[in-house]
C-alpha positions in Angstrom: 2.4 -10.1 10.4 4.0 -13.3 11.3 7.6 -12.7 10.0 7.7 -9.2 8.8 7.1 -7.1 5.7 9.2 -6.8 2.7 9.5 -4.5 -0.5 12.2 -4.9 -3.0 13.3 -4.6 -6.8 12.2 -8.3 -7.9 10.4 -11.1 -6.8 13.7 -13.2 -6.1 15.1 -10.7 -3.9 11.7 -10.9 -1.9 12.0 -14.5 -1.8 15.3 -14.4 -0.6 14.5 -12.2 2.6 11.6 -14.5 2.9 13.8 -17.6 3.0 16.0 -15.6 5.8 13.1 -14.5 8.0 11.9 -18.6 8.2 15.4 -19.5 9.4 15.1 -17.0 12.3 16.6 -14.0 10.8 15.9 -10.4 11.7 15.0 -7.6 9.4 18.9 -6.7 9.0 19.4 -10.2 7.9 16.8 -10.4 5.6 17.2 -6.9 4.0 21.1 -7.7 3.6 20.3 -11.0 1.6 18.0 -9.2 -0.4 20.5 -6.9 -1.6 23.1 -9.6 -2.3 20.2 -11.5 -4.1 19.5 -8.4 -6.2 23.2 -8.3 -7.2 22.0 -10.9 -9.8 18.0 -10.5 -10.3 18.9 -6.9 -10.6 22.4 -6.9 -12.4 22.3 -3.3 -14.3 20.9 -1.5 -11.1 23.2 -3.2 -8.4 26.3 -5.0 -7.5 29.3 -5.4 -5.4 31.4 -2.7 -7.5 29.2 0.3 -6.7 27.9 2.0 -3.0 24.9 2.8 -1.0 24.0 3.5 2.4 21.6 1.5 5.0 19.4 3.4 7.6 18.6 1.0 10.1 16.7 0.8 13.4 17.6 -2.0 16.0 14.8 -3.3 18.7 13.1 0.3 18.5 16.2 2.3 19.4 17.2 5.5 17.5 18.2 5.1 13.8 21.7 4.6 12.1 23.1 5.3 9.1 25.8 2.8 7.4 27.2 5.1 4.7 29.1 2.8 2.3 29.0 5.2 -0.9 31.8 5.4 -3.2 35.3 7.4 -2.8 36.8 9.4 -5.1 40.3 8.8 -5.9 42.9 11.3 -5.6 42.8 12.5 -9.3 46.4 13.3 -10.2 46.5 13.0 -14.0 44.0 12.6 -16.7 43.2 8.6 -18.1 42.0 7.8 -21.3 39.5 5.4 -21.0 36.7 7.6 -20.2 33.7 7.4 -23.1 30.3 9.0 -23.4 26.7 7.0 -24.0 23.2 7.8 -23.9 20.1 6.1 -22.7 17.0 6.8 -24.7 14.0 6.5 -22.3 11.4 6.9 -25.0 10.0 10.8 -24.2 13.8 11.8 -23.0 17.5 10.9 -23.2 20.1 11.1 -20.6 24.1 11.0 -21.3 26.8 9.7 -19.0 30.4 8.4 -19.1 31.8 4.9 -18.7 35.1 3.5 -18.8 37.8 2.2 -16.5 38.3 5.8 -16.1 34.8 6.4 -14.5 35.1 3.7 -11.7 35.5 4.9 -8.0 36.2 3.4 -4.9 33.3 0.9 -4.0 32.1 0.2 -0.7 28.8 -2.2 -0.9 30.5 -5.0 0.5 32.0 -3.3 3.2 28.9 -1.2 4.3 26.8 -4.8 3.9 29.0 -6.9 5.9 29.9 -4.4 8.8 25.8 -3.5 9.1 25.5 -7.3 9.5 27.8 -7.9 11.9 26.8 -5.3 14.0 22.7 -5.9 13.7 22.3 -9.5 12.4 21.6 -13.0 13.8 22.6 -15.4 11.2 25.9 -16.3 10.2 27.3 -14.5 7.1 27.3 -17.7 5.0 23.5 -18.2 5.7 22.8 -14.6 4.5 24.6 -15.1 0.9 23.3 -18.7 0.6 20.2 -17.6 -1.4 22.2 -15.3 -3.8 25.1 -18.2 -4.2 21.9 -20.4 -5.2 20.6 -18.0 -7.8 23.7 -16.4 -9.4 24.6 -20.3 -10.0 21.5 -21.6 -11.2 20.4 -18.6 -13.0 17.2 -16.2 -13.2 14.6 -15.9 -15.7 14.6 -12.5 -17.0 11.3 -10.3 -16.4 10.0 -8.0 -18.8 11.1 -5.0 -16.7 14.6 -6.6 -16.3 14.9 -7.3 -19.7 13.9 -3.7 -20.6 16.5 -2.4 -18.3 19.2 -4.2 -19.7 18.0 -3.1 -23.4 18.6 0.2 -22.1 22.0 0.3 -20.9 22.8 -2.7 -23.6 25.7 -0.5 -25.1 27.4 -0.9 -21.6 26.6 -4.4 -21.0 28.3 -5.6 -24.3 30.9 -3.2 -24.1 33.9 -5.7 -23.1 33.8 -9.4 -24.0 33.0 -10.0 -20.3 29.6 -8.9 -20.8 29.0 -10.3 -24.1 29.5 -13.6 -22.6 26.9 -13.1 -19.7 24.5 -11.2 -21.9 24.5 -13.0 -25.3 22.9 -16.2 -26.1 22.9 -18.4 -29.2 19.8 -16.2 -30.4 21.8 -12.9 -29.7 21.1 -10.3 -26.7 19.1 -12.0 -23.5 15.6 -11.0 -23.3 12.5 -11.5 -21.4 12.0 -15.1 -20.3 16.0 -16.0 -21.0 17.9 -17.5 -18.5 20.5 -15.0 -16.8 23.2 -16.9 -15.4 26.3 -15.5 -13.5 28.3 -18.7 -12.0 31.7 -16.8 -11.2 29.7 -14.3 -9.1 28.6 -17.5 -7.2 32.4 -18.2 -6.5 32.8 -14.7 -5.4 29.9 -14.9 -2.7 31.3 -18.6 -1.5 34.9 -17.0 -0.7 33.1 -13.6 0.8 31.6 -16.1 3.0 34.6 -17.6 3.9 36.9 -14.4 4.5 34.8 -11.6 4.7 35.2 -8.3 3.3 38.9 -8.6 3.2 38.4 -10.9 0.4 37.4 -7.9 -1.7 39.4 -5.5 0.0 42.5 -7.1 0.4 42.9 -10.5 -0.8 42.7 -12.2 -4.3 39.6 -9.8 -5.4 41.7 -6.8 -4.7 44.4 -7.5 -6.6 42.6 -8.7 -9.7 41.3 -5.2 -9.4 44.4 -3.5 -9.0 45.6 -5.1 -11.9 42.6 -4.4 -14.4 41.5 -0.7 -13.2 44.8 1.0 -11.8 46.7 1.5 -15.3 43.7 2.9 -17.5 41.7 4.5 -14.8 42.2 5.4 -10.9 41.6 2.4 -8.5 44.3 0.7 -7.0 44.6 -2.0 -4.1 45.6 1.0 -1.9 42.6 2.8 -2.0 40.6 -0.7 -1.6 42.4 -1.0 1.7 42.0 2.1 3.1 38.2 2.3 2.6 36.1 2.7 5.6 32.3 2.6 6.2 31.3 5.6 8.1 28.2 5.5 10.4 26.5 8.9 11.1 23.6 10.4 12.9 20.8 10.4 10.0 19.4 14.0 9.1 15.8 14.3 11.1 12.6 16.4 10.4 9.4 16.6 11.6 5.8 16.5 9.8 3.2 16.7 12.3 3.0 13.5 15.0 5.7 12.1 12.6 9.8 11.9 12.4 11.4 11.4 9.3 15.3 10.3 9.2 17.4 10.2 6.4 20.7 10.3 4.6 22.8 13.3 6.0 25.8 15.2 4.5 27.9 14.6 2.5 25.1 12.9 0.5 22.8 15.8 -1.1 20.0 14.2 -1.2 18.7 13.6 2.7 19.5 17.4 3.4 17.7 18.5 -0.2 14.7 16.8 1.3 14.7 18.4 4.7 15.0 21.6 3.2 12.4 21.4 0.6 10.0 20.2 3.5 11.0 23.0 5.7 10.3 25.4 2.6 6.8 24.3 2.3 6.1 24.0 6.3 7.6 27.4 7.1 5.5 29.1 4.3 2.5 27.3 5.4 1.8 25.6 2.2 2.3 22.0 3.5 -1.4 20.6 3.7 -3.9 18.6 2.4 -4.7 21.3 -0.5 -1.0 21.9 -1.2 -0.9 23.4 -4.8 1.1 22.0 -7.5 2.4 25.3 -8.4 4.1 25.3 -4.9 5.5 22.0 -5.0 7.5 23.1 -8.7 8.7 26.3 -6.7 10.0 24.5 -4.0 11.7 21.9 -6.2 13.5 24.6 -8.3 14.4 26.6 -5.5 15.8 23.9 -3.7 18.0 23.0 -6.7 19.1 26.8 -6.8 20.2 26.3 -3.0 22.1 23.4 -3.8 23.9 25.0 -6.8 24.8 28.2 -4.7 26.0 26.4 -1.5 28.4 23.6 -3.2 31.2 25.5 -4.4 34.1 24.0 -3.0 35.3 20.7 -4.2 37.7 20.5 -0.8 34.8 20.6 1.4 32.1 17.4 1.2 29.9 19.0 4.3 28.9 22.0 2.5 25.4 20.9 1.8 24.2 21.4 5.5 24.9 25.3 4.5 21.6 25.5 3.5 19.9 24.4 6.5 21.9 27.4 8.6 18.8 29.6 9.9 20.1 32.8 8.0 20.6 31.0 4.6 17.6 29.2 4.9 15.6 32.4 5.8 16.8 34.2 2.9 15.5 31.0 0.4 12.3 31.5 2.3 12.0 35.0 1.4 12.8 34.2 -2.0 9.8 31.3 -1.7 7.1 33.7 -0.4 8.2 36.5 -2.9 8.9 34.3 -6.0 11.9 36.8 -6.2 14.9 34.4 -7.5 16.5 33.2 -10.4 15.2 30.7 -12.3 17.1 27.7 -12.6 18.5 26.5 -15.8 21.0 23.8 -14.8 20.3 20.6 -16.0 21.8 17.3 -14.3 21.6 13.9 -15.7 21.7 10.5 -14.7 20.1 7.2 -15.7 19.7 6.1 -12.2 20.8 2.3 -12.0 19.7 2.0 -8.4 17.5 -0.2 -6.3 16.0 0.0 -3.0 14.8 -2.7 -0.2 12.7 -1.9 2.9 12.5 -4.3 5.6 10.8 -4.0 8.7 10.0 -7.5 11.4 7.5 -7.9 14.2 10.3 -7.2 17.2 10.8 -3.1 16.0 14.0 -4.0 13.6 13.5 -1.8 10.5 16.1 -1.5 7.3 16.2 1.0 4.5 18.8 0.5 1.8 19.3 1.9 -1.2 22.5 0.5 -3.6 23.5 1.4 -6.8 26.4 0.5 -9.5 25.8 3.8 -11.3 25.1 2.5 -14.9 28.3 0.4 -14.7 31.4 1.3 -16.3 31.4 -1.9 -18.7 34.3 -3.3 -17.3 34.4 -6.7 -15.2 36.4 -8.4 -12.8 36.0 -11.5 -15.2 37.1 -14.0 -12.8 34.2 -13.0 -10.5 31.7 -12.0 -12.9 31.8 -8.3 -11.1 31.0 -5.0 -13.1 32.5 -2.0 -11.4 30.6 1.3 -11.1 30.7 4.3 -13.2 30.4 6.9 -10.6 33.4 8.7 -11.6 31.3 9.3 -14.9 28.1 10.7 -13.5 27.2 14.5 -13.9 25.2 14.5 -10.7 28.0 13.4 -8.6 30.7 15.1 -10.0 29.2 19.0 -10.1 32.5 20.4 -10.2 33.1 18.4 -13.4 34.8 15.2 -14.3 38.2 14.4 -12.7 38.2 17.3 -10.3 38.6 16.1 -7.1 42.2 16.7 -5.3 41.4 14.6 -2.3 40.2 11.1 -1.3 36.4 11.8 -0.4 33.0 10.7 -0.5 31.1 11.8 -3.5 28.0 13.2 -3.1 24.7 11.4 -3.9 21.1 11.7 -4.0 20.8 8.4 -2.4 18.0 8.8 0.3 16.8 5.5 2.5 14.1 6.6 4.6 12.5 5.8 8.0 9.1 7.1 9.5 8.7 6.9 13.4 5.8 7.7 15.5 5.7 7.4 18.9 9.5 6.2 18.8 8.6 3.3 16.6 9.0 2.4 12.9 6.1 3.1 11.2 7.1 3.6 7.2 10.3 2.4 5.8 10.8 3.7 2.0 13.3 4.7 -0.6 13.8 5.4 -4.2 16.1 4.2 -7.0 16.6 7.1 -9.6 19.5 8.9 -9.7 18.8 12.4 -9.0 14.9 11.7 -9.1 15.1 10.1 -6.1 14.5 13.0 -4.0 11.6 14.1 -6.1 10.1 10.9 -5.7 10.4 10.2 -2.2 9.3 13.7 -1.5 6.0 13.1 -3.6 5.3 9.7 -1.9 5.8 11.3 1.6 3.5 13.9 0.7 0.9 11.4 -0.6 1.4 9.6 2.7 1.5 11.9 5.8 -0.5 15.1 4.0 -3.0 13.6 1.8 -3.6 10.6 3.8 -3.5 7.9 1.0 -2.9 4.3 1.4 1.1 3.0 0.8 -0.1 1.1 -2.6 -1.7 4.6 -4.0 1.0 7.0 -2.3 3.7 5.2 -4.6 1.5 4.7 -7.6 0.1 8.1 -8.0 1.6 9.7 -11.2 4.9 11.8 -10.5 6.4 15.0 -11.7 10.3 16.1 -11.7 12.1 19.1 -12.4 15.6 19.6 -13.8 16.4 23.1 -14.6 13.3 24.4 -16.1 12.4 21.2 -18.1 9.4 19.8 -16.0 9.0 16.4 -16.6 5.4 14.5 -15.7 3.7 11.2 -15.8 -0.2 11.0 -17.1 -2.9 12.5 -15.3 -0.6 15.3 -13.7 -2.5 18.7 -14.1 0.3 21.2 -14.8 -1.4 24.7 -14.0 -0.8 27.8 -16.0 0.6 30.0 -13.6 2.7 33.0 -14.4 5.5 31.8 -11.7 5.9 28.9 -13.6 6.2 30.5 -17.4 9.9 29.9 -17.9 9.3 26.3 -17.3 9.3 23.8 -20.3 7.0 20.8 -20.2 7.6 17.4 -20.9 5.0 15.0 -20.6 5.5 10.9 -20.7 2.9 9.1 -22.2 3.2 6.3 -19.9 4.5 5.9 -16.1 8.3 5.5 -16.7 11.3 4.3 -14.5 12.6 7.8 -15.2 10.5 8.9 -12.1 12.5 6.6 -9.6 11.3 3.1 -7.7 9.9 3.8 -4.5 9.9 0.6 -2.5 8.0 0.7 0.7 6.6 -1.2 3.9 4.3 -0.3 6.9 2.8 -2.5 9.6 -0.2 -3.2 7.2 1.3 -2.6 3.9 4.2 -3.6 1.5 4.5 -2.1 -2.0 6.8 -2.4 -4.9 7.0 0.4 -7.3 5.6 -0.9 -10.4 7.7 1.6 -12.3 11.0 -0.6 -11.5 9.5 -4.1 -11.2 9.0 -3.8 -7.5 7.2 -6.2 -5.3 6.0 -6.3 -1.8 4.9 -8.5 0.8 3.9 -9.3 4.1 3.9 -12.3 5.9 
């Protein structure tokens, strides 16, 4: 490759990364530019009012994780602006909550800018330029983005701000229509001048406080106190490959490591891996999560499942099929997107960002819809508005870097709420165990288990096994964004997931 390998959720984001590479930027510059562009080209999936995580390798050094997921405010009283909305996928429905009372403390702007300051080459203004141009001039909605918008239409049109952005003279924007958010370009210009302080301490912070502090929980004090956390990634090994991903307090990476350790210790992780064993390991992983995470005051307790004694107890359950079947069902549409980038100099970046489904409420002056993370069931396992201290919310976000001989080999990650881990797991198995090409590994049909509901795409031959007699089968007629959207790159391939409109290119 002359410059690098890129995989994103939209062509516009990919083009932004390419332009940054051509200007002399590295993988960090290109990936962060792509994310800022995706805030327009994938408006319903990500934005400055949400959170995420960036896993990066600089110059073939050890991976570092930037945790900029949302914080939960100290909730002392109940607010009324909190309402339930359902999304219909066609084959299943999911419910979630929106309103001012659903907005958590955002971290995306702080995380992207800090990661760029510490690892980028080009100035921030150059990184923001493609996103400024796109938001000012607009983007033609693809069939996929139009479909995503239609799923969350009730949220996008909840307020007058959304109606102005997503309606034209013919009604709700559809495929081929121009989506323009010129106010957001104004925000990015100010961000280029003043950095993250504009969002967390300046004029933007004041606007957020005025809008959300009365009928929600977000205030200027919470914004000014937000900090990005740099963490050592969780690490596990499959053969000669080392897999790094997002550690606690995020749930996703730890649960992925737990599942693979189950399969490895049970000697089930091989090219002939049985679907029955994969389903059982998924179920037991969810049971372990529910059993271990019981204290709302301890956001690191997910680590308990990797304790040798505790892990061995679950391994014994797995081998003997001796455990209570899981019936707890979590929900979440998964308005999330992922960017994977690597360059020829040994830099690699895996970024997953999300706005939840969006709260439906905007910072009008800057065209920013805030997140609804306090209304995501999967992020609030103890119930809504139960947190008693300011803390990171748990997340399934799991950016992944796979290394071999201490060099980045494969970069991947997925959108999709609690489907993120199942999508990432199956792609890793396809790549490292079944030895598929990157394209085939991402494209292959997937399963997802929630409680005793097994969702699966066409072509999956679900076994009729006694250990799975309690499982309810829910087939999908076509491949669906419900099953995540894995965007991945290697030194020889770049693949965007068709399920979520992803694109990839090596150049």
